Coordinates of N, CA and C in Angstrom, one line a residue:
X1 N -34.4 149.3 -6.3 CA -33.0 148.8 -6.8 C -33.1 147.2 -6.3
X2 N -32.3 146.5 -7.4 CA -32.2 145.0 -7.3 C -31.4 144.7 -6.1
X3 N -31.7 143.7 -5.2 CA -30.9 143.1 -4.4 C -31.5 141.7 -3.9
X4 N -30.8 140.9 -3.4 CA -31.4 139.5 -3.0 C -32.5 139.6 -1.7
X5 N -33.4 138.9 -1.7 CA -34.4 138.9 -0.7 C -33.7 138.3 0.6
X6 N -32.8 137.2 0.3 CA -32.2 136.5 1.4 C -30.8 135.7 0.8
X7 N -29.7 135.7 1.7 CA -28.5 135.2 1.2 C -28.1 134.2 2.3
X8 N -27.1 133.4 1.8 CA -26.7 132.3 2.8 C -25.8 133.0 3.9
X9 N -24.9 133.9 3.3 CA -24.0 134.8 4.3 C -24.1 136.2 4.0
X10 N -24.2 137.0 5.2 CA -24.5 138.4 5.0 C -23.4 139.1 4.2
X11 N -22.0 138.6 4.4 CA -20.8 139.4 3.7 C -20.0 138.4 3.0
X12 N -19.6 139.0 2.0 CA -18.6 138.2 1.0 C -17.1 138.8 1.1
X13 N -16.3 137.8 0.4 CA -14.9 138.5 0.3 C -15.0 138.9 -1.1
X14 N -14.0 139.8 -1.4 CA -13.9 140.7 -2.5 C -13.7 139.7 -4.0
X15 N -12.7 138.8 -4.0 CA -12.5 138.0 -5.0 C -11.8 138.7 -6.1
X16 N -11.4 138.0 -7.3 CA -10.9 138.7 -8.4 C -11.7 138.3 -9.7
X17 N -11.8 139.1 -10.6 CA -12.5 138.8 -11.8 C -11.3 138.3 -13.0
X18 N -11.4 137.2 -13.4 CA -10.4 136.5 -14.2 C -11.2 135.7 -15.2
X19 N -10.5 135.9 -16.7 CA -11.1 135.0 -17.7 C -12.4 135.7 -18.4
X20 N -12.9 135.1 -19.2 CA -14.2 135.3 -20.1 C -15.3 134.7 -19.4
X21 N -16.5 135.2 -19.7 CA -17.7 134.7 -19.3 C -17.8 133.4 -19.9
X22 N -18.5 132.4 -19.1 CA -18.8 131.0 -19.7 C -20.2 130.7 -19.8
X23 N -21.1 131.7 -19.4 CA -22.4 131.7 -19.5 C -23.1 132.8 -20.1
X24 N -24.2 133.0 -20.7 CA -24.8 134.2 -21.0 C -24.3 134.9 -22.2
X25 N -23.6 134.0 -23.2 CA -22.9 134.5 -24.4 C -23.9 134.8 -25.6
X26 N -24.9 134.1 -25.7 CA -25.7 134.3 -26.9 C -27.1 134.9 -26.5
X27 N -27.6 135.5 -27.5 CA -29.2 136.1 -27.4 C -30.0 135.0 -27.1
X28 N -30.8 135.1 -26.0 CA -31.8 133.9 -25.6 C -33.2 134.3 -25.8
X29 N -33.7 135.6 -25.6 CA -34.8 136.1 -25.5 C -35.1 137.2 -26.6
X30 N -34.3 138.2 -26.7 CA -34.5 139.3 -27.6 C -33.6 139.1 -29.1
X31 N -34.0 140.0 -29.8 CA -33.4 140.1 -31.3 C -32.0 140.9 -31.1
X32 N -32.0 141.8 -30.0 CA -30.8 142.7 -30.0 C -30.4 142.7 -28.5
X33 N -29.1 143.2 -28.2 CA -28.5 143.2 -26.9 C -27.3 143.9 -26.8
X34 N -26.8 144.3 -25.6 CA -25.6 144.6 -25.4 C -24.6 143.8 -24.7
X35 N -23.3 143.5 -25.3 CA -22.6 142.7 -24.6 C -21.3 143.3 -24.1
X36 N -20.9 143.0 -22.8 CA -19.7 143.5 -22.1 C -18.3 143.1 -22.9
X37 N -17.5 144.0 -22.9 CA -16.3 144.0 -23.7 C -15.1 143.8 -22.5
X38 N -15.3 144.2 -21.3 CA -14.4 144.3 -20.3 C -15.1 143.6 -19.1
X39 N -14.2 143.5 -18.0 CA -14.8 142.8 -16.8 C -15.0 144.1 -15.8
X40 N -15.8 143.9 -14.8 CA -16.0 144.9 -13.8 C -17.1 144.3 -12.9
X41 N -17.3 145.1 -11.8 CA -18.6 145.1 -11.0 C -19.6 146.1 -11.5
X42 N -20.8 145.6 -11.7 CA -22.1 146.5 -12.1 C -23.0 146.5 -10.9
X43 N -23.0 147.9 -10.4 CA -23.9 148.2 -9.2 C -25.4 148.0 -9.5
X44 N -26.3 147.8 -8.6 CA -27.7 147.9 -8.8 C -28.2 149.2 -9.3
X45 N -27.5 150.3 -8.7 CA -27.8 151.6 -9.2 C -27.5 151.9 -10.8
X46 N -26.4 151.3 -11.1 CA -26.2 151.4 -12.6 C -27.1 150.7 -13.5
X47 N -27.5 149.5 -12.9 CA -28.6 148.6 -13.6 C -29.7 149.4 -13.8
X48 N -30.2 149.7 -12.8 CA -31.5 150.6 -12.8 C -31.5 151.9 -13.7
X49 N -30.4 152.5 -13.5 CA -30.1 153.9 -14.3 C -30.2 153.4 -15.9
X50 N -29.5 152.3 -16.2 CA -29.5 151.8 -17.7 C -31.0 151.3 -18.1
X51 N -31.6 150.6 -17.2 CA -32.9 150.2 -17.6 C -33.9 151.3 -17.7
X52 N -34.0 152.3 -17.0 CA -34.8 153.5 -17.1 C -34.4 154.2 -18.3
X53 N -33.1 154.4 -18.7 CA -32.7 155.1 -20.0 C -33.4 154.5 -21.2
X54 N -33.1 153.0 -21.1 CA -33.5 152.3 -22.3 C -35.1 152.4 -22.5
X55 N -35.8 152.0 -21.4 CA -37.3 152.0 -21.4 C -37.9 153.4 -21.8
X56 N -37.2 154.4 -21.3 CA -37.8 155.8 -21.8 C -37.5 156.1 -23.2
X57 N -36.4 155.7 -23.7 CA -36.2 155.9 -25.1 C -37.1 155.1 -26.0
X58 N -37.3 153.8 -25.6 CA -38.2 153.1 -26.2 C -39.7 153.4 -26.2
X59 N -40.0 154.3 -25.3 CA -41.3 154.8 -24.9 C -42.3 153.6 -24.5
X60 N -41.7 152.8 -23.8 CA -42.2 151.6 -23.2 C -42.9 150.5 -24.3
X61 N -42.4 150.8 -25.5 CA -42.7 149.7 -26.5 C -41.8 148.5 -26.5
X62 N -42.2 147.4 -26.9 CA -41.3 146.2 -27.0 C -41.2 145.7 -25.5
X63 N -39.9 145.0 -25.5 CA -39.7 144.3 -24.2 C -38.3 144.3 -24.0
X64 N -37.7 144.5 -22.6 CA -36.4 144.6 -22.3 C -36.2 143.6 -21.1
X65 N -35.2 142.8 -21.4 CA -34.7 141.9 -20.2 C -33.3 142.1 -19.8
X66 N -33.2 142.1 -18.4 CA -32.0 142.4 -17.9 C -31.3 140.8 -17.4
X67 N -30.3 140.6 -18.0 CA -29.7 139.2 -17.8 C -28.8 139.1 -16.6
X68 N -28.3 140.2 -15.9 CA -27.7 140.0 -14.7 C -28.4 140.4 -13.5
X69 N -27.9 139.8 -12.4 CA -28.5 140.2 -11.0 C -27.5 140.4 -10.0
X70 N -27.6 141.7 -9.2 CA -26.5 142.1 -8.4 C -26.8 141.2 -7.1
X71 N -25.8 140.2 -6.8 CA -26.2 139.3 -5.8 C -24.8 139.1 -4.9
X72 N -23.9 140.2 -5.2 CA -22.7 140.1 -4.3 C -22.9 141.3 -3.5
X73 N -22.6 141.2 -2.1 CA -22.7 142.3 -1.2 C -21.2 143.0 -1.1
X74 N -21.3 144.4 -1.1 CA -19.9 145.0 -0.9 C -20.0 145.9 0.3
X75 N -19.1 145.5 1.2 CA -19.1 146.2 2.6 C -18.1 147.4 2.5
X76 N -18.4 148.3 3.3 CA -17.4 149.4 3.6 C -17.4 149.8 5.0
X77 N -16.3 150.5 5.4 CA -16.3 150.9 6.9 C -16.4 152.5 6.8
X78 N -16.9 153.1 7.7 CA -17.0 154.6 7.6 C -15.5 155.1 7.6
X79 N -15.6 156.3 7.0 CA -14.3 157.2 6.9 C -13.7 157.5 8.3
X80 N -12.4 157.5 8.3 CA -11.6 157.8 9.4 C -11.9 157.0 10.7
X81 N -11.9 155.7 10.3 CA -12.2 154.6 11.5 C -10.9 153.9 11.5
X82 N -10.4 153.5 12.7 CA -9.2 152.8 12.8 C -9.3 151.3 12.3
X83 N -8.3 150.9 11.9 CA -8.2 149.5 11.6 C -8.6 148.5 12.6
X84 N -9.0 147.3 12.3 CA -9.6 146.2 13.1 C -11.1 146.5 13.3
X85 N -11.6 146.0 14.5 CA -12.9 146.1 14.9 C -13.9 145.5 13.9
X86 N -13.4 144.4 13.0 CA -14.2 143.7 12.1 C -14.6 144.2 10.8
X87 N -15.3 143.6 10.0 CA -15.7 144.0 8.5 C -16.9 145.1 8.7
X88 N -16.9 145.9 7.9 CA -18.0 147.1 7.9 C -19.4 146.6 7.4
X89 N -20.3 147.2 7.5 CA -21.7 146.9 6.9 C -21.6 147.0 5.4
X90 N -22.8 146.2 5.0 CA -23.0 146.1 3.5 C -23.5 147.5 2.9
X91 N -22.8 148.0 2.1 CA -23.3 149.4 1.4 C -24.1 149.3 0.3
X92 N -23.7 148.4 -0.6 CA -24.5 148.2 -2.0 C -24.3 146.7 -2.5
X93 N -25.0 146.4 -3.6 CA -24.8 145.1 -4.3 C -24.4 145.2 -5.7
X94 N -23.5 144.2 -6.0 CA -23.0 144.3 -7.4 C -23.1 142.9 -8.1
X95 N -23.1 143.0 -9.4 CA -23.1 141.8 -10.2 C -21.6 141.8 -10.8
X96 N -21.0 140.4 -10.9 CA -19.9 140.3 -11.4 C -20.1 140.2 -13.0
X97 N -19.4 141.1 -13.8 CA -19.6 140.9 -15.2 C -18.2 140.6 -15.8
X98 N -18.0 139.7 -16.7 CA -16.8 139.3 -17.4 C -17.0 139.5 -18.9
X99 N -15.9 139.7 -19.6 CA -16.0 140.0 -21.1 C -16.9 138.8 -21.6
X100 N -17.8 139.1 -22.7 CA -18.6 138.4 -23.5 C -20.1 138.3 -23.0
X101 N -20.4 138.6 -21.7 CA -21.6 138.5 -21.0 C -22.6 139.4 -21.6
X102 N -23.8 139.0 -22.1 CA -24.7 139.9 -22.5 C -25.6 140.4 -21.3
X103 N -25.8 141.7 -21.2 CA -26.5 142.4 -20.1 C -27.8 142.7 -20.4
X104 N -28.1 143.2 -21.5 CA -29.6 143.5 -21.8 C -29.9 142.9 -23.1
X105 N -31.3 142.7 -23.3 CA -31.8 142.0 -24.6 C -33.1 143.0 -24.9
X106 N -33.4 143.3 -26.2 CA -34.5 143.8 -26.5 C -35.2 143.1 -27.6
X107 N -36.5 143.3 -27.6 CA -37.4 142.7 -28.6 C -38.6 143.5 -28.8
X108 N -39.2 143.4 -30.0 CA -40.5 144.2 -30.4 C -40.4 145.6 -30.7
X109 N -39.2 146.1 -31.2 CA -39.1 147.2 -31.6 C -38.0 147.3 -32.9
X110 N -38.0 148.4 -33.6 CA -37.0 148.4 -34.8 C -35.6 148.3 -34.5
X111 N -34.7 148.2 -35.4 CA -33.4 148.2 -35.1 C -32.8 149.3 -34.6
X112 N -33.2 150.4 -35.3 CA -32.7 151.8 -35.1 C -33.0 152.2 -33.6
X113 N -34.2 151.9 -33.2 CA -34.7 152.3 -31.9 C -34.1 151.6 -30.8
X114 N -33.9 150.2 -31.1 CA -33.1 149.4 -30.2 C -31.6 149.7 -30.1
X115 N -31.1 150.1 -31.1 CA -29.7 150.3 -31.0 C -29.5 151.6 -30.4
X116 N -30.2 152.6 -30.3 CA -30.1 153.9 -29.7 C -30.4 153.8 -28.1
X117 N -31.5 153.0 -28.0 CA -31.9 152.6 -26.5 C -30.8 151.9 -25.7
X118 N -30.1 151.0 -26.5 CA -29.1 150.2 -25.9 C -27.7 151.0 -25.7
X119 N -27.5 152.0 -26.7 CA -26.4 152.9 -26.6 C -26.6 153.8 -25.4
X120 N -27.8 154.3 -25.0 CA -28.0 155.1 -24.1 C -27.9 154.3 -22.6
X121 N -28.3 153.0 -22.7 CA -28.2 152.2 -21.6 C -26.7 151.8 -21.3
X122 N -25.8 151.8 -22.4 CA -24.3 151.3 -22.2 C -23.7 152.3 -21.4
X123 N -24.1 153.7 -21.8 CA -23.5 154.8 -21.3 C -23.4 154.9 -19.7
X124 N -24.4 154.0 -19.2 CA -24.5 154.2 -17.7 C -23.5 153.3 -17.0
X125 N -22.9 152.5 -17.7 CA -21.9 151.3 -17.3 C -20.5 151.9 -17.4
X126 N -19.5 151.4 -16.3 CA -18.1 151.8 -16.4 C -17.4 151.2 -17.3
X127 N -17.8 150.4 -18.2 CA -17.1 149.4 -19.2 C -17.6 149.6 -20.5
X128 N -16.7 149.1 -21.5 CA -17.0 149.1 -22.9 C -18.2 148.2 -23.3
X129 N -19.1 148.5 -24.2 CA -20.1 147.5 -24.5 C -20.1 147.5 -26.1
X130 N -20.8 146.5 -26.5 CA -20.9 146.2 -27.9 C -22.3 145.8 -28.4
X131 N -22.9 146.5 -29.3 CA -24.4 146.2 -29.8 C -24.3 144.9 -30.5
X132 N -25.2 144.0 -30.3 CA -25.1 142.7 -31.0 C -26.7 142.4 -31.4
X133 N -26.8 141.7 -32.4 CA -28.2 141.3 -32.8 C -28.1 139.9 -33.2
X134 N -29.2 139.1 -33.2 CA -29.5 137.8 -33.6 C -29.0 137.4 -35.0
X135 N -28.5 136.3 -35.1 CA -28.1 135.9 -36.6 C -29.1 135.6 -37.5
X136 N -30.3 135.2 -36.9 CA -31.5 134.8 -37.6 C -32.3 136.1 -38.4
X137 N -31.9 137.3 -37.6 CA -32.4 138.6 -38.0 C -31.6 139.0 -39.1
X138 N -32.2 139.2 -40.4 CA -31.5 139.9 -41.4 C -32.4 141.0 -41.9
X139 N -31.9 142.4 -41.8 CA -32.7 143.6 -42.3 C -32.5 143.8 -43.8

């Protein structure tokens, strides 16, 4: 699973997700992609499950790029522990996704295969996604 090798601080505050994405709005590498329509935290497990689903459907043809990286640590305290005694240990890593952000890009396969592969990948996420393709590409 994806996680940073090293971070400046071990634990982060939660924060709030507000507004639309300001970067990662256009396809930069591939012809096809999936774009987030809602905001959410995407865990490293969800990213890995989506990557596996897409590459399996494409039968390892073409190329797949992941445009987000889980670099925010999420902490949790054990169940039935009293209040206080500090912040809990890091449980998992998430990537903050805002509406408009492109998560995956695909190139080197036909549009039908890419659309189905990205549909299978988008089912692994807790948010609505939209299939997009490059403006230069006209079929």
